[in-house]
Amino acid sequence: MLYHPDKHRDPELKSQAERLFNLVHQAYEVLSDPQTRAIYDIYGKRGLEMEGWEVVERRRTPAEIREEFERLQREREERRLQQRTNPKGTISVGIDATDLFDRYEEEYEDVSGSGFPQIEINKMHISQSIELEFGAGDLQGPLFGLKLFRNLTPRCFVTTNCALQFSSRGIRPGLTTVLARNLDKNTVGYLQWRWGIQSAMNTSIVRDTKTSHLTVALQHRLAHSFALISYQHKFQDDDQTRVKGSVKAGFFGTVVEYGAERKISRHSVLGATVSIGVPQGVSLKVKLNRASQTYFFPIHLTDQLLPSAVFYATVGPLVVYFAMHRLIIKPYLRAQKERELEKQRENTATDILQKKQEAEAAVRLMQESVRRIIEAEESRMGLIIVNAWYGKFVNDKSRKSEKVKVIDVTVPLQCLVKDSKLILTEASKAGLPGFYDPCVGEEKSLKVLYQFRGVLHQVMALDSEALRIPKQSHRIDTDG
């Protein structure tokens, strides 16, 4: 009724009302249809814009619509994957640093290289795969492989990897077959048989949940049989931090490993693991995952269990990481975020300008209704919005250099007052009538100063936080 063109005689207001009325009409068409309303309630506008809904049966429940939407998404993703390949690669560089902890004393001056510790690269391996796999750089020779995958049942699948390794002793064939079955929602059981290159049989159970990852495995192989238990805890933070530990025991000895990994950028994860074993000694393994590429650096520190090697292998990566994070990673991510925000502002500048014009037009159309609402509220000492601002507030002293970006939304909020109450649901307030987003991509809040029963109240709510006023807790204490 507020935007109905017949309610406004002024030609300019009438034109603005027609434009906003059409937007309301579009919303009505979506919400009045049970199917489109269910799609919108679950997925918003992006769900309505997806292709394929025209072939969906109209008598569907919200749960069935959700399932159909996920199916359409999978099909679209499969088409995208068919259009382009997604190669995976691994680069592994083995480093021998045993001379740092286990070297001749100074009296053996005739030993070559005794002046400085010798750190050597003792092996390197590079592999790249799409459906075919190629590996080179190992002392054992280049490797060619072919991977096959097939679903046997909805809960069971099999993978097969055929390989040929070329070495000085000739061509060595290899075959690896893995049979897997989903035991429950979070648990998968695996049976693996490897023939030819490092022949072995392996069985394992992997349980992966939102907060943990547990692996229990048994392997049978001549002179290399072992039992393994590994646990990983996932912290629910923005950096997706994980700490892990494992114990591996077999005919070759016992190995204890512990480590951590953390997301350092949108597509990169950095991890380090300390390996302590008898008779293997102490090693440090550094791994960087960048998109679909993996860079692996195993550093062998000593063949003996030296406390100094364990200490430096544990503390060294932590010191280096925190120094890099403070001096390099954090400034880089901050600059990257600023660039992305600037790009987002540029891309949405036209849309935001349109939203701003629509909001200003809505505020002008609201003036008469707001005047009547205020008169009614004043007559019963009800809810009066004194001032309201929406956008980015800077309260932290360390962020004084940042610019405050807020808009006045006093009129739009007063227009939403009904029977001395204002209720906002859990959704971005940028979509409310008379609102728009003044700072795209940044955190926003709503600050309201209001009067109820002749007493001033104040409240600040996050952008997507529900808000209900008046409340006793919002009252400003004038006694103090």
Short mmCIF file of C-alpha atoms in Angstrom, two decimals:
data_model
loop_
_atom_site.label_atom_id
_atom_site.label_comp_id
_atom_site.label_asym_id
_atom_site.label_seq_id
_atom_site.Cartn_x
_atom_site.Cartn_y
_atom_site.Cartn_z
CA MET A 1 0.00 0.00 0.00
CA LEU A 2 2.88 2.36 0.74
CA TYR A 3 4.28 2.00 -2.80
CA HIS A 4 0.96 1.88 -4.68
CA PRO A 5 1.15 4.54 -7.44
CA ASP A 6 -2.47 5.66 -6.83
CA LYS A 7 -1.49 6.78 -3.30
CA HIS A 8 0.81 9.52 -4.65
CA ARG A 9 -0.24 12.58 -6.68
CA ASP A 10 3.18 14.18 -7.13
CA PRO A 11 4.48 13.05 -10.59
CA GLU A 12 8.02 12.39 -9.31
CA LEU A 13 6.82 10.42 -6.28
CA LYS A 14 4.35 8.56 -8.48
CA SER A 15 7.17 7.49 -10.84
CA GLN A 16 9.33 6.32 -7.92
CA ALA A 17 6.38 4.46 -6.41
CA GLU A 18 5.71 2.63 -9.70
CA ARG A 19 9.31 1.36 -9.83
CA LEU A 20 9.24 0.13 -6.22
CA PHE A 21 5.75 -1.30 -6.64
CA ASN A 22 7.01 -3.48 -9.51
CA LEU A 23 9.73 -4.89 -7.21
CA VAL A 24 7.09 -5.70 -4.60
CA HIS A 25 4.98 -7.35 -7.32
CA GLN A 26 7.93 -9.56 -8.35
CA ALA A 27 8.40 -10.58 -4.72
CA TYR A 28 4.69 -11.36 -4.44
CA GLU A 29 4.83 -13.62 -7.49
CA VAL A 30 7.69 -15.62 -5.94
CA LEU A 31 6.18 -15.87 -2.44
CA SER A 32 2.63 -16.63 -3.56
CA ASP A 33 3.76 -19.76 -5.46
CA PRO A 34 4.43 -22.65 -3.01
CA GLN A 35 7.27 -24.09 -5.12
CA THR A 36 9.16 -20.85 -5.79
CA ARG A 37 8.60 -19.77 -2.19
CA ALA A 38 10.15 -23.01 -0.91
CA ILE A 39 13.14 -22.52 -3.25
CA TYR A 40 13.57 -18.91 -2.13
CA ASP A 41 13.19 -19.75 1.59
CA ILE A 42 15.98 -22.33 1.34
CA TYR A 43 18.39 -20.84 -1.21
CA GLY A 44 17.39 -17.21 -1.85
CA LYS A 45 17.60 -15.55 -5.27
CA ARG A 46 20.49 -17.76 -6.43
CA GLY A 47 18.18 -20.76 -6.20
CA LEU A 48 15.57 -19.12 -8.43
CA GLU A 49 18.24 -18.28 -11.01
CA MET A 50 19.38 -21.91 -11.39
CA GLU A 51 18.53 -23.71 -14.63
CA GLY A 52 16.47 -26.89 -14.52
CA TRP A 53 13.57 -25.96 -12.20
CA GLU A 54 11.14 -25.90 -15.14
CA VAL A 55 11.28 -29.71 -15.37
CA VAL A 56 10.64 -30.27 -11.65
CA GLU A 57 7.24 -31.57 -10.63
CA ARG A 58 5.32 -28.74 -8.96
CA ARG A 59 3.89 -30.72 -6.04
CA ARG A 60 7.10 -31.02 -4.06
CA THR A 61 7.80 -30.57 -0.35
CA PRO A 62 10.65 -28.27 0.79
CA ALA A 63 12.76 -31.36 1.59
CA GLU A 64 12.23 -32.74 -1.92
CA ILE A 65 13.04 -29.35 -3.44
CA ARG A 66 16.27 -29.20 -1.42
CA GLU A 67 17.24 -32.66 -2.72
CA GLU A 68 16.41 -31.62 -6.29
CA PHE A 69 18.46 -28.43 -5.96
CA GLU A 70 21.49 -30.38 -4.75
CA ARG A 71 21.08 -32.79 -7.68
CA LEU A 72 21.03 -29.90 -10.16
CA GLN A 73 24.12 -28.44 -8.51
CA ARG A 74 25.96 -31.78 -8.84
CA GLU A 75 25.01 -32.04 -12.51
CA ARG A 76 26.24 -28.50 -13.16
CA GLU A 77 29.51 -29.27 -11.36
CA GLU A 78 29.98 -32.46 -13.39
CA ARG A 79 29.48 -30.49 -16.61
CA ARG A 80 32.06 -27.98 -15.45
CA LEU A 81 34.54 -30.76 -14.69
CA GLN A 82 33.96 -32.33 -18.11
CA GLN A 83 34.76 -29.01 -19.77
CA ARG A 84 38.14 -28.66 -18.13
CA THR A 85 40.69 -30.99 -16.54
CA ASN A 86 41.86 -30.63 -12.98
CA PRO A 87 45.41 -31.97 -12.79
CA LYS A 88 46.96 -32.89 -9.46
CA GLY A 89 50.66 -32.77 -8.76
CA THR A 90 53.16 -33.58 -6.03
CA ILE A 91 56.71 -32.33 -5.65
CA SER A 92 58.77 -34.07 -2.94
CA VAL A 93 62.31 -32.98 -2.03
CA GLY A 94 64.21 -35.13 0.51
CA ILE A 95 66.79 -33.27 2.58
CA ASP A 96 69.58 -34.88 4.62
CA ALA A 97 70.42 -32.60 7.59
CA THR A 98 71.97 -35.22 9.89
CA ASP A 99 75.26 -33.31 9.86
CA LEU A 100 73.61 -30.63 12.01
CA PHE A 101 73.21 -32.97 14.98
CA ASP A 102 75.45 -35.97 14.28
CA ARG A 103 78.86 -34.85 12.94
CA TYR A 104 82.52 -35.40 13.73
CA GLU A 105 84.09 -33.36 16.51
CA GLU A 106 86.61 -30.61 15.75
CA GLU A 107 89.66 -32.83 16.33
CA TYR A 108 88.88 -34.69 13.11
CA GLU A 109 89.99 -31.76 10.99
CA ASP A 110 91.17 -33.96 8.16
CA VAL A 111 87.60 -35.01 7.42
CA SER A 112 86.35 -33.26 4.29
CA GLY A 113 83.69 -30.61 4.91
CA SER A 114 84.13 -30.53 8.70
CA GLY A 115 84.12 -26.71 8.80
CA PHE A 116 80.35 -26.30 8.25
CA PRO A 117 77.45 -28.73 8.55
CA GLN A 118 76.63 -30.34 5.21
CA ILE A 119 72.95 -30.22 4.18
CA GLU A 120 72.19 -32.22 1.06
CA ILE A 121 69.22 -32.98 -1.16
CA ASN A 122 69.29 -36.76 -1.30
CA LYS A 123 66.19 -37.43 -3.41
CA MET A 124 63.54 -35.66 -5.44
CA HIS A 125 60.25 -36.88 -6.87
CA ILE A 126 57.79 -35.06 -9.15
CA SER A 127 54.43 -36.49 -10.19
CA GLN A 128 51.58 -35.06 -12.24
CA SER A 129 48.27 -36.72 -12.96
CA ILE A 130 44.92 -36.17 -14.65
CA GLU A 131 43.71 -39.69 -15.47
CA LEU A 132 47.26 -40.74 -16.32
CA GLU A 133 50.07 -40.34 -13.80
CA PHE A 134 53.73 -39.63 -14.42
CA GLY A 135 56.43 -39.56 -11.76
CA ALA A 136 60.15 -38.89 -12.05
CA GLY A 137 63.14 -37.98 -9.94
CA ASP A 138 63.32 -40.96 -7.58
CA LEU A 139 66.39 -43.17 -7.54
CA GLN A 140 64.11 -46.06 -8.53
CA GLY A 141 63.39 -44.49 -11.94
CA PRO A 142 60.45 -42.86 -13.75
CA LEU A 143 56.92 -44.14 -13.17
CA PHE A 144 53.89 -44.22 -15.48
CA GLY A 145 50.45 -45.01 -14.10
CA LEU A 146 46.75 -45.21 -15.00
CA LYS A 147 43.97 -44.69 -12.45
CA LEU A 148 40.45 -46.16 -12.73
CA PHE A 149 37.41 -45.54 -10.50
CA ARG A 150 34.00 -47.19 -10.38
CA ASN A 151 30.98 -47.16 -8.06
CA LEU A 152 29.79 -50.70 -7.37
CA THR A 153 26.80 -49.74 -5.21
CA PRO A 154 25.63 -46.44 -3.66
CA ARG A 155 27.79 -47.28 -0.60
CA CYS A 156 30.68 -49.16 -2.19
CA PHE A 157 33.33 -48.22 -4.76
CA VAL A 158 36.62 -49.56 -6.13
CA THR A 159 39.75 -47.85 -7.46
CA THR A 160 42.55 -49.46 -9.45
CA ASN A 161 45.97 -48.03 -10.20
CA CYS A 162 48.15 -49.75 -12.80
CA ALA A 163 51.81 -48.66 -12.91
CA LEU A 164 55.06 -49.32 -14.78
CA GLN A 165 58.37 -48.32 -13.18
CA PHE A 166 61.51 -48.07 -15.31
CA SER A 167 64.79 -48.73 -13.51
CA SER A 168 68.28 -50.03 -14.15
CA ARG A 169 66.97 -53.53 -13.38
CA GLY A 170 64.30 -53.30 -16.09
CA ILE A 171 60.59 -52.60 -16.14
CA ARG A 172 58.65 -53.38 -12.95
CA PRO A 173 54.84 -53.61 -13.24
CA GLY A 174 52.58 -52.78 -10.31
CA LEU A 175 48.89 -53.01 -9.51
CA THR A 176 47.02 -51.44 -6.60
CA THR A 177 43.33 -52.14 -5.97
CA VAL A 178 41.28 -50.50 -3.22
CA LEU A 179 37.79 -51.63 -2.24
CA ALA A 180 35.91 -49.16 -0.02
CA ARG A 181 32.55 -49.20 1.73
CA ASN A 182 30.69 -46.53 3.69
CA LEU A 183 30.00 -48.11 7.08
CA ASP A 184 27.97 -45.13 8.30
CA LYS A 185 27.64 -41.39 7.65
CA ASN A 186 31.18 -40.61 8.87
CA THR A 187 33.03 -43.94 8.62
CA VAL A 188 34.61 -45.70 5.63
CA GLY A 189 36.33 -49.08 5.56
CA TYR A 190 39.11 -49.85 3.06
CA LEU A 191 40.71 -53.06 1.78
CA GLN A 192 43.87 -52.55 -0.29
CA TRP A 193 45.93 -55.05 -2.24
CA ARG A 194 49.23 -54.00 -3.81
CA TRP A 195 51.11 -56.30 -6.18
CA GLY A 196 54.45 -55.91 -7.93
CA ILE A 197 55.99 -52.68 -6.61
CA GLN A 198 56.14 -52.98 -2.79
CA SER A 199 53.56 -55.79 -2.60
CA ALA A 200 51.36 -55.67 0.49
CA MET A 201 47.83 -56.10 1.88
CA ASN A 202 46.27 -53.34 3.95
CA THR A 203 42.99 -52.86 5.78
CA SER A 204 41.92 -49.62 7.45
CA ILE A 205 38.93 -47.85 8.98
CA VAL A 206 38.68 -44.08 8.70
CA ARG A 207 36.20 -42.01 10.73
CA ASP A 208 35.93 -38.36 9.73
CA THR A 209 33.68 -35.92 11.61
CA LYS A 210 33.42 -32.16 11.86
CA THR A 211 35.87 -32.03 14.78
CA SER A 212 38.07 -35.14 14.40
CA HIS A 213 39.68 -37.63 12.02
CA LEU A 214 40.59 -41.14 13.23
CA THR A 215 42.44 -43.82 11.26
CA VAL A 216 43.16 -47.40 12.36
CA ALA A 217 45.16 -49.54 9.90
CA LEU A 218 46.88 -52.93 9.64
CA GLN A 219 49.34 -53.87 6.89
CA HIS A 220 50.83 -57.24 6.06
CA ARG A 221 54.05 -57.22 4.05
CA LEU A 222 57.24 -59.23 4.38
CA ALA A 223 59.62 -57.39 6.72
CA HIS A 224 57.32 -54.36 6.74
CA SER A 225 54.10 -55.35 8.52
CA PHE A 226 52.74 -52.75 10.93
CA ALA A 227 49.78 -51.49 12.94
CA LEU A 228 48.86 -47.81 12.88
CA ILE A 229 46.53 -45.55 14.86
CA SER A 230 46.26 -41.89 13.98
CA TYR A 231 44.09 -39.12 15.45
CA GLN A 232 43.54 -35.58 14.21
CA HIS A 233 41.61 -32.84 16.00
CA LYS A 234 40.01 -30.07 13.94
CA PHE A 235 39.58 -26.68 15.56
CA GLN A 236 36.53 -24.70 14.47
CA ASP A 237 38.40 -21.49 13.66
CA ASP A 238 38.81 -19.40 10.52
CA ASP A 239 42.29 -20.83 9.86
CA GLN A 240 41.02 -24.45 10.02
CA THR A 241 43.80 -25.41 12.44
CA ARG A 242 44.41 -29.13 12.96
CA VAL A 243 46.70 -30.97 15.38
CA LYS A 244 47.51 -34.62 14.88
CA GLY A 245 49.38 -37.52 16.40
CA SER A 246 50.03 -41.13 15.40
CA VAL A 247 51.77 -44.28 16.57
CA LYS A 248 53.07 -46.85 14.07
CA ALA A 249 54.60 -50.12 15.22
CA GLY A 250 55.85 -53.09 13.20
CA PHE A 251 58.76 -55.35 12.28
CA PHE A 252 60.80 -52.29 11.26
CA GLY A 253 60.48 -50.63 14.69
CA THR A 254 58.24 -47.98 16.21
CA VAL A 255 57.50 -44.46 14.96
CA VAL A 256 55.70 -41.69 16.86
CA GLU A 257 54.56 -38.63 14.90
CA TYR A 258 52.95 -35.37 15.94
CA GLY A 259 52.28 -32.16 14.08
CA ALA A 260 49.86 -29.48 12.98
CA GLU A 261 48.55 -27.81 9.86
CA ARG A 262 46.87 -24.49 9.24
CA LYS A 263 45.26 -22.60 6.42
CA ILE A 264 47.48 -19.63 5.49
CA SER A 265 45.44 -18.33 2.54
CA ARG A 266 42.26 -19.15 0.66
CA HIS A 267 43.89 -21.95 -1.35
CA SER A 268 46.99 -22.83 0.73
CA VAL A 269 47.48 -25.08 3.75
CA LEU A 270 50.84 -25.34 5.54
CA GLY A 271 51.70 -28.25 7.81
CA ALA A 272 54.66 -29.68 9.72
CA THR A 273 55.11 -33.11 11.32
CA VAL A 274 57.86 -34.37 13.64
CA SER A 275 58.68 -38.07 13.24
CA ILE A 276 60.55 -39.90 16.04
CA GLY A 277 61.38 -43.54 15.49
CA VAL A 278 63.58 -46.46 16.44
CA PRO A 279 65.80 -47.09 14.54
CA GLN A 280 64.79 -44.40 12.03
CA GLY A 281 65.84 -41.41 14.17
CA VAL A 282 64.31 -37.92 14.00
CA SER A 283 62.82 -36.27 10.92
CA LEU A 284 60.85 -33.11 10.17
CA LYS A 285 58.28 -33.21 7.37
CA VAL A 286 57.05 -29.92 5.92
CA LYS A 287 54.07 -29.94 3.53
CA LEU A 288 52.41 -27.16 1.56
CA ASN A 289 49.12 -27.76 -0.27
CA ARG A 290 48.43 -25.09 -2.86
CA ALA A 291 45.12 -25.71 -4.66
CA SER A 292 45.63 -29.15 -6.30
CA GLN A 293 49.45 -29.10 -5.98
CA THR A 294 51.37 -30.60 -3.05
CA TYR A 295 54.93 -29.66 -2.09
CA PHE A 296 56.55 -32.08 0.36
CA PHE A 297 59.92 -31.62 2.12
CA PRO A 298 61.02 -34.51 4.39
CA ILE A 299 64.12 -33.39 6.34
CA HIS A 300 66.11 -36.18 8.03
CA LEU A 301 67.79 -34.65 11.10
CA THR A 302 69.51 -37.57 12.83
CA ASP A 303 69.67 -41.37 12.93
CA GLN A 304 69.66 -41.33 16.75
CA LEU A 305 67.12 -40.17 19.33
CA LEU A 306 68.80 -36.90 20.30
CA PRO A 307 66.79 -34.52 22.56
CA SER A 308 68.32 -31.51 20.81
CA ALA A 309 67.05 -32.71 17.42
CA VAL A 310 63.54 -33.31 18.84
CA PHE A 311 63.55 -29.85 20.46
CA TYR A 312 64.62 -27.95 17.34
CA ALA A 313 62.31 -29.99 15.10
CA THR A 314 59.39 -29.02 17.37
CA VAL A 315 60.20 -25.40 18.25
CA GLY A 316 61.93 -24.35 15.01
CA PRO A 317 58.86 -24.61 12.71
CA LEU A 318 56.70 -22.79 15.29
CA VAL A 319 59.12 -19.86 15.54
CA VAL A 320 59.49 -19.66 11.75
CA TYR A 321 55.72 -19.88 11.20
CA PHE A 322 54.79 -17.15 13.70
CA ALA A 323 57.53 -14.88 12.34
CA MET A 324 56.35 -15.47 8.76
CA HIS A 325 52.72 -15.05 9.76
CA ARG A 326 53.35 -11.70 11.42
CA LEU A 327 55.83 -10.25 8.91
CA ILE A 328 54.68 -11.77 5.60
CA ILE A 329 51.42 -13.76 5.62
CA LYS A 330 49.24 -11.37 7.65
CA PRO A 331 50.23 -8.20 5.71
CA TYR A 332 49.79 -10.09 2.42
CA LEU A 333 46.32 -11.37 3.37
CA ARG A 334 45.31 -7.89 4.55
CA ALA A 335 46.43 -6.36 1.26
CA GLN A 336 44.71 -9.17 -0.69
CA LYS A 337 41.45 -8.58 1.20
CA GLU A 338 41.62 -4.86 0.46
CA ARG A 339 42.14 -5.59 -3.24
CA GLU A 340 39.20 -8.00 -3.28
CA LEU A 341 36.98 -5.51 -1.47
CA GLU A 342 37.96 -2.78 -3.91
CA LYS A 343 37.25 -5.08 -6.84
CA GLN A 344 33.91 -6.06 -5.31
CA ARG A 345 33.00 -2.40 -4.84
CA GLU A 346 33.87 -1.67 -8.46
CA ASN A 347 31.83 -4.61 -9.72
CA THR A 348 28.80 -3.70 -7.61
CA ALA A 349 29.06 0.09 -7.91
CA THR A 350 26.22 0.33 -10.43
CA ASP A 351 23.99 -2.03 -8.44
CA ILE A 352 24.71 -0.22 -5.16
CA LEU A 353 23.95 3.14 -6.77
CA GLN A 354 20.61 1.74 -7.95
CA LYS A 355 19.88 0.36 -4.47
CA LYS A 356 20.77 3.72 -2.95
CA GLN A 357 18.39 5.53 -5.29
CA GLU A 358 15.63 3.01 -4.51
CA ALA A 359 16.24 3.45 -0.76
CA GLU A 360 16.13 7.25 -1.02
CA ALA A 361 12.95 7.03 -3.08
CA ALA A 362 11.42 4.68 -0.49
CA VAL A 363 12.29 7.12 2.32
CA ARG A 364 10.56 9.96 0.46
CA LEU A 365 7.47 7.80 -0.05
CA MET A 366 7.46 6.87 3.65
CA GLN A 367 7.38 10.43 5.00
CA GLU A 368 3.58 10.77 5.24
CA SER A 369 3.14 7.29 6.75
CA VAL A 370 5.95 7.91 9.27
CA ARG A 371 4.35 11.22 10.31
CA ARG A 372 1.10 9.42 11.12
CA ILE A 373 2.94 6.59 12.96
CA ILE A 374 4.84 9.10 15.12
CA GLU A 375 1.62 10.96 15.98
CA ALA A 376 -0.03 7.69 17.02
CA GLU A 377 2.99 6.59 19.09
CA GLU A 378 3.34 9.99 20.80
CA SER A 379 -0.31 9.95 21.80
CA ARG A 380 0.27 6.76 23.85
CA MET A 381 3.93 7.41 24.80
CA GLY A 382 4.94 4.50 22.64
CA LEU A 383 7.99 3.74 20.54
CA ILE A 384 9.71 6.67 18.82
CA ILE A 385 12.93 6.13 16.84
CA VAL A 386 15.07 9.16 17.73
CA ASN A 387 18.08 8.21 15.59
CA ALA A 388 19.18 5.08 13.74
CA TRP A 389 22.35 4.38 11.76
CA TYR A 390 23.34 1.37 9.68
CA GLY A 391 26.80 0.45 8.37
CA LYS A 392 30.37 0.15 9.58
CA PHE A 393 31.20 1.56 13.00
CA VAL A 394 34.81 1.88 14.21
CA ASN A 395 34.96 1.61 18.00
CA ASP A 396 38.38 -0.03 18.36
CA LYS A 397 41.14 2.54 19.00
CA SER A 398 43.58 0.46 16.94
CA ARG A 399 41.34 0.99 13.88
CA LYS A 400 41.01 4.77 14.09
CA SER A 401 42.47 5.16 10.61
CA GLU A 402 39.51 3.26 9.13
CA LYS A 403 36.65 5.33 7.76
CA VAL A 404 33.20 5.16 9.34
CA LYS A 405 30.60 4.28 6.68
CA VAL A 406 27.02 4.59 7.93
CA ILE A 407 23.66 5.75 6.58
CA ASP A 408 20.73 7.33 8.44
CA VAL A 409 17.85 4.82 8.66
CA THR A 410 15.69 6.64 11.23
CA VAL A 411 12.70 7.01 8.88
CA PRO A 412 12.73 3.42 7.51
CA LEU A 413 12.86 1.95 11.04
CA GLN A 414 10.06 4.17 12.31
CA CYS A 415 7.96 3.05 9.35
CA LEU A 416 8.37 -0.58 10.54
CA VAL A 417 7.04 0.22 14.04
CA LYS A 418 3.64 -1.33 14.71
CA ASP A 419 1.75 -1.20 18.02
CA SER A 420 4.85 0.21 19.80
CA LYS A 421 7.00 -2.73 18.66
CA LEU A 422 9.81 -3.20 16.16
CA ILE A 423 10.78 -6.76 15.20
CA LEU A 424 13.62 -7.58 12.78
CA THR A 425 14.40 -11.21 11.87
CA GLU A 426 17.77 -12.95 11.40
CA ALA A 427 18.71 -11.59 7.98
CA SER A 428 20.88 -8.85 6.51
CA LYS A 429 19.25 -5.50 7.17
CA ALA A 430 20.50 -4.18 3.83
CA GLY A 431 17.36 -5.65 2.25
CA LEU A 432 14.91 -3.73 4.43
CA PRO A 433 12.80 -0.98 2.78
CA GLY A 434 14.74 2.28 2.82
CA PHE A 435 18.08 0.50 3.52
CA TYR A 436 21.04 -0.28 1.26
CA ASP A 437 24.60 -1.58 1.78
CA PRO A 438 26.96 1.38 2.38
CA CYS A 439 30.09 -0.78 2.69
CA VAL A 440 29.99 -3.93 0.52
CA GLY A 441 31.93 -6.88 1.90
CA GLU A 442 32.56 -5.33 5.34
CA GLU A 443 31.02 -6.03 8.73
CA LYS A 444 27.96 -3.92 9.44
CA SER A 445 25.82 -3.11 12.47
CA LEU A 446 22.59 -1.29 13.27
CA LYS A 447 22.66 1.32 16.06
CA VAL A 448 19.32 2.59 17.35
CA LEU A 449 18.52 5.36 19.83
CA TYR A 450 14.82 5.22 20.69
CA GLN A 451 12.33 6.55 23.20
CA PHE A 452 9.75 4.42 24.95
CA ARG A 453 7.45 5.58 27.73
CA GLY A 454 9.35 8.88 27.60
CA VAL A 455 12.68 7.18 28.47
CA LEU A 456 15.69 6.96 26.14
CA HIS A 457 16.98 3.52 25.13
CA GLN A 458 19.93 2.46 22.96
CA VAL A 459 20.94 -0.80 21.28
CA MET A 460 23.44 -2.01 18.68
CA ALA A 461 22.84 -5.21 16.69
CA LEU A 462 24.97 -7.06 14.14
CA ASP A 463 23.83 -7.06 10.53
CA SER A 464 22.23 -10.53 10.53
CA GLU A 465 21.23 -10.50 14.21
CA ALA A 466 17.56 -10.55 15.16
CA LEU A 467 16.35 -7.44 16.97
CA ARG A 468 13.26 -6.86 19.06
CA ILE A 469 12.50 -3.53 20.75
CA PRO A 470 11.60 -2.14 23.19
CA LYS A 471 13.51 -3.99 25.90
CA GLN A 472 14.30 -3.08 29.49
CA SER A 473 17.98 -3.98 28.95
CA HIS A 474 18.30 -1.21 26.32
CA ARG A 475 17.38 1.52 28.79
CA ILE A 476 19.97 4.27 29.24
CA ASP A 477 20.80 4.74 32.92
CA THR A 478 20.60 8.51 33.49
CA ASP A 479 21.19 8.18 37.26
CA GLY A 480 24.90 7.46 36.73
#
